[in-house]
Amino acid sequence: MTHLTVDAPFSPGQRAWLDGFLTGLVAAKRDEGGASAIATLTFDVLYGSQTGCSELLAEDLVNAAQARGMAPTLRVLNDVELDDLTQLERVLVITSTYGDGELPDNAGLFWDDFGSEAAPRLEDVRFAVLALGDTAYDDFCQAGKLIDLRFEQLGATRLLPRVDCDTDYDAPAAAWIEQVLDLLAAEAPSAGAVPAAASLTPAPARERPRWNRKTPFPTRLVANRLLSGPDSAKEIRHFEIALADSGIDYQAGDALAVVPLNDAALVELLLERLGHDPDTVVGESTLRAQLERGWEIATPSKDLLTLLAERAPGSELGELVVRAERDALDSWLWGKDTLDLLHLLPEVNLDIDALTRVFRPLQHRAYSISSSPLHSPDRIHLTVAAVRHGGPRVHHGVCSTFLSDRAEDAEFGIFPQPNAAFRLPADDSAPVIMIGPGTGVAPFRAFLQERAARGASGKNWLFFGDQHRASDFIYADEIESYRASGLLTRLDLAFSRDQAQKIYVQTRMREQASEFYGWLQDGGHIYVCGDASRMARDVDRALIELIAGQRGRGDDDAAEYVAALKRDKRYLRDVY
């Protein structure tokens, strides 16, 4: 059976008529003997995406397939039910991994079912998986690995082996798309020529950003303001970056990627330790230039750890790597950067070839945008905690301290990272609940600016917290003014260290369980931003507990209620 893609520009009535017409046409051609059948090969493209990269690749795959006359369908993984799987013949999955090897938020519900004992046998399904990840993390591409293995366990057949992509994924992803489409095209040779029916199913037309990882927009910092007080344990800053003539168009909920420069002081110390001429040619640049803006020089890569362990097997690092005790190695590495490791192993020298193998490309850092384009069309605002720790040599966060200390005197690159999965409701009358302690308030500052500019009538509730009100209540004047104006219907604050018993945002959620549930029953949308491993999990548990308490039907019922919120796109998270 063939059908139109969800993006085909037809009314529901036109879509139904055309779907029926195409189905009947294909059936008629088959009845004529098959020799002249329309070769519209169908398959399903399923994706899980936390920041939008996997979604864009899935759209690229659909575009390429449609150009060959094939008829793919595109769906987010959470929209796939278990019963759907048994009806599929060919499945292509593209998914990223975030946090501690977790599936993206828009794939979690799928995995809950797919990974369970209730999942059906899939002997008639053929599949392929493209996994995106980051080798800096132990659970590299774990989400893709889990899905790939589960298909195998359920009896499905691989079209081709899984491909795992590091942060520089463009080339391997493009090769995978080409390879898998070649395999599918071989099953319907005449699909190489676009049949007449394919003209009715245009590919998704989302325009790709002009500025991206390969070609970031060069700009400078135009505002840098300290938000946290002098007694704060943190250094939280407000930054503003000029968009100039970039043409960058962003929305509330998006992120901005910043391409930093490495700390010049650390570069000099590394050059001294490595002992090489800074002007040595490395690739199309020099060693100094690679250390300044080409390589990740702070966090030791896994390749560097492996090489150092091989060259100093009797060292503490060497023994830990050989024992493969992940927790012990992580504990030992805590607070140590690349230069620390090289100083601990003075007998190890790295030649230029070794350096090119063990240093990873310098990666951009993505930050939730804390402004709305309706409020700030020519500048993007960021809210960032500068990372500084250790001694006697202080270690600096690569990008956070670049922005804090050096970005006003240096040109750097930026590019937008749209996050279509973290948007305000289209209905301006819908209630909105925002939970974002610390710098997690960033997108909600943008949301409030957006709701104010749109004249949204819906209620707004913000949960914010940190350690101390006196020093950590960032954007206090703005937030209080929103409450005074009525834009912010409710504000619940949780400053954990201002009393003997620690209080967190999830504490306030439980205290306001009845009203919180009432907002949900009135169609409220929940948004969470912040740390994935602790805060977001605690908020999720508190949400289930308060719903279970209000409904009185137990945790299983509450979990299903939360799952329904996720399916309806009413429980969205921007977590890291």
Coordinates of N, CA and C in Angstrom, one line a residue, residues 208-420:
R208 N 17.3 24.4 5.5 CA 18.4 24.2 6.3 C 19.1 25.5 6.7
P209 N 19.6 25.6 7.9 CA 20.2 26.9 8.3 C 21.4 27.2 7.5
R210 N 21.6 28.5 7.2 CA 22.8 28.9 6.4 C 24.0 28.7 7.3
W211 N 23.9 29.0 8.6 CA 25.0 28.9 9.5 C 24.9 27.6 10.2
N212 N 26.0 26.8 10.3 CA 26.0 25.5 10.9 C 27.4 25.1 11.5
R213 N 27.5 23.9 11.8 CA 28.8 23.4 12.4 C 30.0 23.7 11.5
K214 N 29.8 23.5 10.2 CA 30.9 23.6 9.3 C 31.2 25.1 9.0
T215 N 30.1 25.9 9.0 CA 30.3 27.3 8.6 C 29.5 28.2 9.6
P216 N 30.1 28.4 10.8 CA 29.4 29.2 11.8 C 29.5 30.7 11.5
F217 N 28.6 31.5 12.0 CA 28.6 32.9 11.7 C 29.6 33.6 12.7
P218 N 30.5 34.4 12.1 CA 31.5 35.0 13.0 C 30.9 36.3 13.6
T219 N 31.1 36.4 14.9 CA 30.5 37.5 15.7 C 31.3 37.8 16.9
R220 N 30.8 38.8 17.7 CA 31.5 39.2 18.9 C 30.4 39.3 20.0
L221 N 30.9 39.3 21.2 CA 30.0 39.5 22.4 C 29.8 41.0 22.5
V222 N 28.5 41.3 22.8 CA 28.2 42.8 23.0 C 27.7 43.1 24.4
A223 N 27.5 42.1 25.2 CA 27.1 42.3 26.6 C 27.5 41.2 27.5
N224 N 28.0 41.5 28.6 CA 28.5 40.5 29.6 C 28.3 41.0 31.0
R225 N 27.3 40.4 31.7 CA 26.9 41.0 33.0 C 26.8 39.8 34.0
L226 N 27.4 40.1 35.1 CA 27.3 39.1 36.2 C 26.0 39.1 36.9
L227 N 25.3 38.0 37.0 CA 24.0 37.9 37.6 C 24.0 37.4 39.0
S228 N 24.9 36.5 39.4 CA 25.0 36.0 40.7 C 25.7 37.0 41.7
G229 N 25.3 36.9 43.0 CA 25.9 37.9 43.9 C 27.2 37.5 44.4
P230 N 27.9 38.4 45.1 CA 29.3 38.2 45.6 C 29.4 37.0 46.5
D231 N 28.4 36.6 47.2 CA 28.5 35.5 48.1 C 28.0 34.2 47.5
S232 N 27.7 34.2 46.2 CA 27.3 33.0 45.6 C 28.5 32.0 45.4
A233 N 28.1 30.7 45.5 CA 29.1 29.7 45.1 C 29.3 29.5 43.6
K234 N 28.5 30.2 42.9 CA 28.5 30.1 41.4 C 28.8 31.4 40.8
E235 N 29.2 31.4 39.5 CA 29.4 32.6 38.7 C 28.5 32.5 37.5
I236 N 27.3 33.1 37.6 CA 26.4 33.0 36.5 C 26.3 34.3 35.8
R237 N 26.4 34.3 34.5 CA 26.5 35.5 33.7 C 25.4 35.6 32.6
H238 N 25.1 36.8 32.3 CA 24.2 37.1 31.2 C 25.0 37.6 30.0
F239 N 24.8 37.0 28.9 CA 25.6 37.4 27.7 C 24.6 37.8 26.6
E240 N 25.0 38.7 25.7 CA 24.2 39.1 24.6 C 25.2 39.1 23.4
I241 N 24.7 38.4 22.3 CA 25.5 38.2 21.1 C 24.7 38.8 19.9
A242 N 25.4 39.7 19.2 CA 24.8 40.4 18.1 C 24.6 39.5 16.9
L243 N 23.5 39.6 16.3 CA 23.2 38.8 15.1 C 23.5 39.5 13.8
A244 N 23.7 40.9 13.9 CA 24.2 41.7 12.8 C 23.4 41.3 11.5
D245 N 24.1 41.0 10.4 CA 23.5 40.7 9.1 C 23.5 39.2 8.9
S246 N 23.5 38.4 9.9 CA 23.6 37.0 9.8 C 22.3 36.4 9.2
G247 N 21.2 37.0 9.4 CA 19.9 36.4 8.9 C 19.4 35.3 9.8
I248 N 20.1 35.1 11.0 CA 19.7 34.1 11.9 C 18.3 34.4 12.4
D249 N 17.4 33.4 12.3 CA 16.1 33.5 12.8 C 15.9 32.5 13.9
Y250 N 15.5 32.9 15.1 CA 15.4 31.9 16.1 C 14.0 32.0 16.8
Q251 N 13.7 31.0 17.6 CA 12.5 31.0 18.3 C 12.7 30.7 19.8
A252 N 11.8 31.1 20.6 CA 11.9 30.8 22.0 C 11.8 29.3 22.2
G253 N 12.8 28.8 22.9 CA 13.0 27.3 23.1 C 14.2 26.8 22.3
D254 N 14.7 27.5 21.4 CA 15.9 27.1 20.6 C 17.1 27.2 21.5
A255 N 18.2 26.6 20.9 CA 19.5 26.7 21.6 C 20.5 27.5 20.6
L256 N 21.5 28.0 21.1 CA 22.6 28.6 20.3 C 23.9 27.9 20.5
A257 N 24.5 27.5 19.5 CA 25.8 26.8 19.5 C 26.9 27.9 19.4
V258 N 27.9 27.8 20.3 CA 29.0 28.7 20.4 C 30.3 27.9 20.1
V259 N 31.1 28.4 19.2 CA 32.4 27.7 18.9 C 33.4 28.6 19.6
P260 N 34.0 28.0 20.7 CA 34.9 28.8 21.5 C 36.4 28.8 21.0
L261 N 37.2 29.5 21.6 CA 38.7 29.4 21.4 C 39.2 28.9 22.7
N262 N 40.2 28.0 22.6 CA 40.8 27.5 23.8 C 41.6 28.6 24.6
D263 N 41.8 28.3 25.9 CA 42.5 29.3 26.8 C 43.9 29.4 26.4
A264 N 44.3 30.6 26.0 CA 45.7 30.9 25.5 C 46.7 30.5 26.6
A265 N 46.4 30.6 27.9 CA 47.4 30.2 28.9 C 47.6 28.7 28.9
L266 N 46.5 28.0 28.7 CA 46.6 26.5 28.7 C 47.4 26.1 27.4
V267 N 47.2 26.8 26.3 CA 47.9 26.5 25.1 C 49.4 26.6 25.3
E268 N 49.8 27.7 26.0 CA 51.3 27.9 26.2 C 51.8 26.8 27.1
L269 N 51.1 26.4 28.1 CA 51.6 25.3 29.0 C 51.7 24.0 28.3
L270 N 50.7 23.7 27.4 CA 50.8 22.5 26.7 C 52.0 22.5 25.7
L271 N 52.2 23.6 25.0 CA 53.3 23.7 24.1 C 54.6 23.5 24.8
E272 N 54.7 24.0 26.0 CA 55.9 23.8 26.8 C 56.1 22.4 27.2
R273 N 55.0 21.7 27.6 CA 55.1 20.3 28.0 C 55.4 19.4 26.8
L274 N 54.8 19.7 25.7 CA 54.9 18.8 24.5 C 56.3 19.0 23.9
G275 N 56.9 20.2 23.9 CA 58.2 20.4 23.5 C 58.4 20.5 22.0
H276 N 57.3 20.8 21.3 CA 57.4 20.9 19.8 C 57.4 22.4 19.4
D277 N 57.9 22.6 18.2 CA 57.9 24.0 17.7 C 56.4 24.4 17.4
P278 N 56.0 25.5 17.9 CA 54.6 25.9 17.7 C 54.2 26.1 16.3
D279 N 55.2 26.3 15.4 CA 54.9 26.6 14.0 C 55.0 25.3 13.2
T280 N 55.2 24.2 13.8 CA 55.2 22.9 13.0 C 53.8 22.8 12.3
V281 N 54.0 22.4 11.0 CA 52.8 22.3 10.2 C 52.0 21.0 10.6
V282 N 50.7 21.2 10.9 CA 49.8 20.1 11.2 C 48.6 20.3 10.4
G283 N 48.4 19.4 9.4 CA 47.3 19.5 8.5 C 47.4 20.7 7.7
E284 N 46.4 21.6 7.6 CA 46.4 22.8 6.9 C 46.7 24.0 7.8
S285 N 47.2 23.7 9.0 CA 47.5 24.7 10.0 C 48.8 24.5 10.7
T286 N 49.0 25.1 11.8 CA 50.2 24.9 12.6 C 49.8 24.3 14.0
L287 N 50.8 23.8 14.7 CA 50.5 23.2 16.0 C 49.8 24.2 16.9
R288 N 50.3 25.4 17.0 CA 49.7 26.4 17.8 C 48.3 26.7 17.5
A289 N 48.0 26.8 16.2 CA 46.6 27.1 15.8 C 45.7 25.9 16.1
Q290 N 46.2 24.7 16.0 CA 45.4 23.5 16.3 C 45.0 23.5 17.8
L291 N 46.0 23.9 18.6 CA 45.8 23.9 20.1 C 44.9 25.1 20.4
E292 N 44.9 26.2 19.7 CA 44.1 27.3 20.0 C 42.6 27.1 19.6
R293 N 42.4 26.6 18.4 CA 41.0 26.5 17.9 C 40.7 25.3 17.2
G294 N 41.6 24.3 17.1 CA 41.3 23.1 16.3 C 41.0 21.9 17.1
W295 N 41.6 21.8 18.3 CA 41.4 20.6 19.1 C 40.8 20.8 20.5
E296 N 40.2 19.8 21.0 CA 39.8 19.8 22.4 C 41.0 19.5 23.2
I297 N 41.5 20.4 24.0 CA 42.8 20.3 24.7 C 42.6 20.2 26.2
A298 N 41.4 20.4 26.7 CA 41.2 20.3 28.2 C 40.8 18.9 28.6
T299 N 39.7 18.4 28.1 CA 39.2 17.1 28.6 C 40.0 16.0 27.8
P300 N 40.6 15.1 28.6 CA 41.4 14.0 27.9 C 40.5 13.1 27.1
S301 N 40.8 12.8 25.9 CA 40.0 11.9 25.1 C 40.3 10.4 25.5
K302 N 39.4 9.5 25.1 CA 39.6 8.1 25.4 C 40.8 7.6 24.6
D303 N 41.1 8.1 23.4 CA 42.3 7.7 22.7 C 43.5 8.1 23.4
L304 N 43.5 9.3 24.0 CA 44.7 9.8 24.8 C 44.9 8.9 26.0
L305 N 43.8 8.5 26.7 CA 44.0 7.7 27.9 C 44.5 6.3 27.5
T306 N 44.0 5.8 26.4 CA 44.5 4.5 25.9 C 46.0 4.5 25.6
L307 N 46.4 5.6 24.8 CA 47.8 5.7 24.4 C 48.7 5.9 25.6
L308 N 48.3 6.7 26.6 CA 49.2 7.0 27.8 C 49.3 5.7 28.6
A309 N 48.2 4.9 28.7 CA 48.2 3.6 29.4 C 49.2 2.6 28.7
E310 N 49.2 2.6 27.4 CA 50.1 1.7 26.7 C 51.5 2.1 26.9
R311 N 51.8 3.4 26.9 CA 53.2 3.8 27.1 C 53.7 3.9 28.5
A312 N 52.8 3.9 29.4 CA 53.1 3.8 30.9 C 52.3 2.8 31.6
P313 N 52.5 1.5 31.2 CA 51.6 0.4 31.8 C 51.7 0.3 33.3
G314 N 52.8 0.7 33.8 CA 53.0 0.5 35.3 C 52.4 1.7 36.1
S315 N 51.9 2.7 35.4 CA 51.4 3.9 36.1 C 50.0 3.6 36.7
E316 N 49.6 4.5 37.5 CA 48.2 4.3 38.1 C 47.2 4.3 37.0
L317 N 47.4 5.3 36.1 CA 46.4 5.3 34.9 C 46.5 4.1 34.1
G318 N 47.7 3.5 33.9 CA 47.8 2.3 33.1 C 47.1 1.2 33.7
E319 N 47.2 1.0 35.0 CA 46.6 -0.1 35.7 C 45.1 0.1 35.7
L320 N 44.6 1.3 35.9 CA 43.1 1.5 35.9 C 42.5 1.2 34.5
V321 N 43.2 1.6 33.4 CA 42.7 1.3 32.1 C 42.7 -0.2 31.8
V322 N 43.7 -0.9 32.2 CA 43.8 -2.3 32.0 C 42.7 -3.0 32.8
R323 N 42.4 -2.6 34.0 CA 41.4 -3.2 34.8 C 40.0 -2.9 34.3
A324 N 39.9 -1.9 33.5 CA 38.6 -1.5 32.9 C 37.5 -1.3 33.9
E325 N 37.9 -0.7 35.1 CA 37.0 -0.3 36.1 C 36.5 1.1 35.9
R326 N 35.4 1.2 35.3 CA 34.9 2.5 34.8 C 34.7 3.5 36.0
D327 N 34.1 3.1 37.0 CA 33.8 4.0 38.1 C 35.1 4.5 38.8
A328 N 36.1 3.5 39.0 CA 37.4 3.8 39.6 C 38.1 4.8 38.7
L329 N 38.1 4.6 37.4 CA 38.8 5.4 36.4 C 38.2 6.8 36.4
D330 N 36.9 6.9 36.4 CA 36.2 8.2 36.4 C 36.5 9.0 37.7
S331 N 36.6 8.2 38.8 CA 36.9 8.9 40.1 C 38.3 9.4 40.1
W332 N 39.3 8.6 39.5 CA 40.7 9.1 39.5 C 40.8 10.3 38.5
L333 N 40.1 10.3 37.4 CA 40.2 11.4 36.4 C 39.5 12.7 36.9
W334 N 38.7 12.6 37.9 CA 37.9 13.7 38.3 C 38.8 14.9 38.7
G335 N 38.6 16.0 38.0 CA 39.4 17.2 38.3 C 40.7 17.3 37.5
K336 N 41.0 16.3 36.7 CA 42.3 16.3 36.0 C 42.0 16.6 34.5
D337 N 42.9 17.5 33.9 CA 42.7 17.7 32.5 C 43.9 17.1 31.7
T338 N 44.0 17.3 30.4 CA 45.0 16.7 29.6 C 46.4 17.1 30.1
L339 N 46.6 18.4 30.5 CA 48.0 18.8 31.0 C 48.3 18.1 32.3
D340 N 47.4 17.9 33.2 CA 47.6 17.1 34.4 C 48.2 15.7 34.1
L341 N 47.5 15.0 33.2 CA 47.9 13.7 32.8 C 49.3 13.7 32.3
L342 N 49.6 14.6 31.4 CA 51.0 14.7 30.8 C 52.0 15.0 31.9
H343 N 51.7 15.8 32.8 CA 52.7 16.1 33.9 C 52.8 14.9 34.8
L344 N 51.8 14.1 35.0 CA 51.9 12.9 35.9 C 52.8 11.8 35.2
L345 N 52.9 11.9 33.9 CA 53.7 10.9 33.1 C 54.8 11.6 32.3
P346 N 55.8 12.1 33.0 CA 56.8 12.9 32.3 C 57.7 12.1 31.4
E347 N 57.6 10.8 31.6 CA 58.4 9.9 30.7 C 57.8 9.7 29.3
V348 N 56.5 10.1 29.2 CA 55.8 9.9 27.9 C 55.9 11.1 27.1
N349 N 56.4 10.9 25.8 CA 56.5 12.0 24.9 C 55.6 11.7 23.7
L350 N 54.9 12.7 23.2 CA 53.9 12.5 22.1 C 54.4 13.2 20.8
D351 N 54.6 12.5 19.8 CA 55.0 13.1 18.5 C 53.8 13.7 17.8
I352 N 54.1 14.4 16.7 CA 53.0 15.1 16.1 C 51.9 14.2 15.6
D353 N 52.3 13.0 15.0 CA 51.4 12.1 14.5 C 50.5 11.6 15.6
A354 N 51.1 11.3 16.8 CA 50.3 10.9 18.0 C 49.3 11.9 18.4
L355 N 49.7 13.2 18.4 CA 48.8 14.3 18.8 C 47.6 14.3 17.9
T356 N 47.8 14.2 16.6 CA 46.6 14.2 15.6 C 45.7 13.1 15.8
R357 N 46.2 12.0 16.4 CA 45.3 10.8 16.7 C 44.5 11.0 18.0
V358 N 45.1 11.6 19.0 CA 44.5 11.5 20.3 C 43.7 12.8 20.7
F359 N 43.9 13.9 20.0 CA 43.1 15.1 20.2 C 41.9 15.1 19.3
R360 N 40.7 15.2 19.9 CA 39.5 15.3 19.1 C 39.3 16.7 18.6
P361 N 38.5 16.9 17.6 CA 38.2 18.3 17.1 C 37.5 19.1 18.2
L362 N 37.8 20.3 18.3 CA 37.1 21.2 19.2 C 35.6 21.3 18.9
Q363 N 34.8 21.1 19.9 CA 33.4 21.0 19.7 C 32.7 22.3 20.1
H364 N 31.6 22.6 19.5 CA 30.8 23.8 19.9 C 30.1 23.4 21.2
R365 N 29.7 24.4 21.9 CA 28.8 24.2 23.1 C 27.5 24.8 22.9
A366 N 26.4 24.1 23.2 CA 25.1 24.6 23.0 C 24.4 25.1 24.3
Y367 N 23.8 26.3 24.2 CA 23.2 26.9 25.4 C 21.7 27.2 25.0
S368 N 20.8 27.0 26.0 CA 19.4 27.4 25.8 C 19.4 28.9 25.7
I369 N 18.7 29.4 24.7 CA 18.5 30.8 24.5 C 17.6 31.4 25.5
S370 N 18.0 32.5 26.1 CA 17.2 33.1 27.2 C 16.5 34.4 26.7
S371 N 16.2 34.5 25.4 CA 15.5 35.7 24.9 C 14.5 35.2 23.9
S372 N 13.4 36.0 23.7 CA 12.5 35.8 22.6 C 12.8 36.7 21.4
P373 N 12.7 36.2 20.2 CA 12.9 37.1 19.1 C 11.9 38.3 19.0
L374 N 10.8 38.1 19.6 CA 9.8 39.2 19.6 C 10.2 40.3 20.6
H375 N 11.1 39.9 21.5 CA 11.6 40.9 22.5 C 13.0 41.4 22.0
S376 N 13.8 40.5 21.5 CA 15.2 40.8 21.1 C 15.5 40.2 19.7
P377 N 15.0 40.9 18.6 CA 15.2 40.3 17.3 C 16.6 40.4 16.8
D378 N 17.4 41.4 17.3 CA 18.8 41.6 16.8 C 19.9 41.0 17.7
R379 N 19.5 40.5 18.8 CA 20.5 39.9 19.7 C 20.0 38.6 20.3
I380 N 20.9 37.7 20.6 CA 20.5 36.5 21.3 C 21.1 36.6 22.7
H381 N 20.3 36.3 23.7 CA 20.7 36.3 25.1 C 21.0 34.9 25.6
L382 N 22.1 34.7 26.3 CA 22.4 33.4 27.0 C 22.6 33.6 28.5
T383 N 22.3 32.6 29.2 CA 22.5 32.6 30.7 C 23.4 31.4 31.0
V384 N 24.6 31.7 31.4 CA 25.7 30.7 31.5 C 26.4 30.7 32.8
A385 N 26.6 29.5 33.4 CA 27.4 29.4 34.6 C 28.9 29.2 34.2
A386 N 29.8 30.1 34.6 CA 31.2 29.9 34.3 C 31.8 28.8 35.2
V387 N 32.5 27.9 34.6 CA 33.0 26.7 35.3 C 34.5 27.0 35.6
R388 N 34.8 27.0 36.9 CA 36.2 27.2 37.3 C 36.4 26.3 38.6
H389 N 37.4 25.5 38.5 CA 37.7 24.6 39.7 C 39.1 24.1 39.7
G390 N 39.5 23.6 40.9 CA 40.8 23.0 41.0 C 41.8 24.0 41.5
G391 N 43.0 23.5 41.8 CA 44.1 24.3 42.3 C 45.3 23.4 42.5
P392 N 46.6 23.8 42.5 CA 46.9 25.3 42.4 C 46.7 25.9 41.1
R393 N 46.6 25.1 40.0 CA 46.3 25.6 38.7 C 44.8 25.5 38.5
V394 N 44.1 26.6 38.3 CA 42.6 26.6 38.1 C 42.3 26.1 36.8
H395 N 41.3 25.1 36.7 CA 40.8 24.6 35.5 C 39.6 25.4 35.0
H396 N 39.5 25.7 33.8 CA 38.4 26.5 33.3 C 37.5 25.8 32.3
G397 N 36.2 26.0 32.4 CA 35.3 25.5 31.4 C 35.7 26.1 30.1
V398 N 35.7 25.2 29.0 CA 36.3 25.7 27.7 C 35.5 26.9 27.2
C399 N 34.2 26.7 27.1 CA 33.4 27.8 26.5 C 32.8 28.8 27.5
S400 N 32.4 28.3 28.7 CA 31.9 29.2 29.7 C 32.8 30.3 30.1
T401 N 34.1 30.0 30.3 CA 35.1 31.0 30.7 C 35.6 31.8 29.4
F402 N 35.5 31.1 28.3 CA 35.8 31.9 27.1 C 34.8 33.1 26.9
L403 N 33.5 32.8 27.1 CA 32.5 33.9 27.1 C 32.7 34.9 28.2
S404 N 33.1 34.4 29.4 CA 33.2 35.2 30.5 C 34.4 36.2 30.4
D405 N 35.5 35.6 30.0 CA 36.8 36.3 30.1 C 37.4 36.9 28.8
R406 N 37.1 36.2 27.6 CA 37.9 36.6 26.5 C 37.0 36.9 25.2
A407 N 35.8 36.6 25.2 CA 35.0 36.7 24.0 C 34.8 38.1 23.5
E408 N 34.9 39.1 24.4 CA 34.7 40.5 24.0 C 35.9 41.0 23.2
D409 N 37.0 40.3 23.2 CA 38.2 40.7 22.5 C 38.5 39.8 21.4
A410 N 37.6 38.8 21.1 CA 37.9 37.8 20.0 C 36.7 37.6 19.2
E411 N 36.9 37.3 17.9 CA 35.8 36.9 17.1 C 35.6 35.4 17.2
F412 N 34.4 35.0 17.3 CA 34.1 33.5 17.5 C 32.8 33.2 16.6
G413 N 32.6 31.9 16.5 CA 31.5 31.5 15.7 C 30.3 31.0 16.4
I414 N 29.1 31.2 15.8 CA 27.8 30.8 16.4 C 27.0 30.2 15.3
F415 N 26.0 29.4 15.7 CA 25.0 28.9 14.7 C 23.8 28.5 15.6
P416 N 22.6 28.6 15.0 CA 21.4 28.2 15.8 C 21.2 26.7 15.8
Q417 N 20.6 26.2 16.9 CA 20.2 24.9 17.0 C 18.7 24.8 17.3
P418 N 17.8 24.8 16.2 CA 16.4 24.8 16.5 C 16.0 23.6 17.3
N419 N 15.0 23.8 18.2 CA 14.5 22.7 19.0 C 13.0 22.7 18.9
A420 N 12.5 22.1 17.8 CA 11.1 22.0 17.6 C 10.3 21.3 18.7

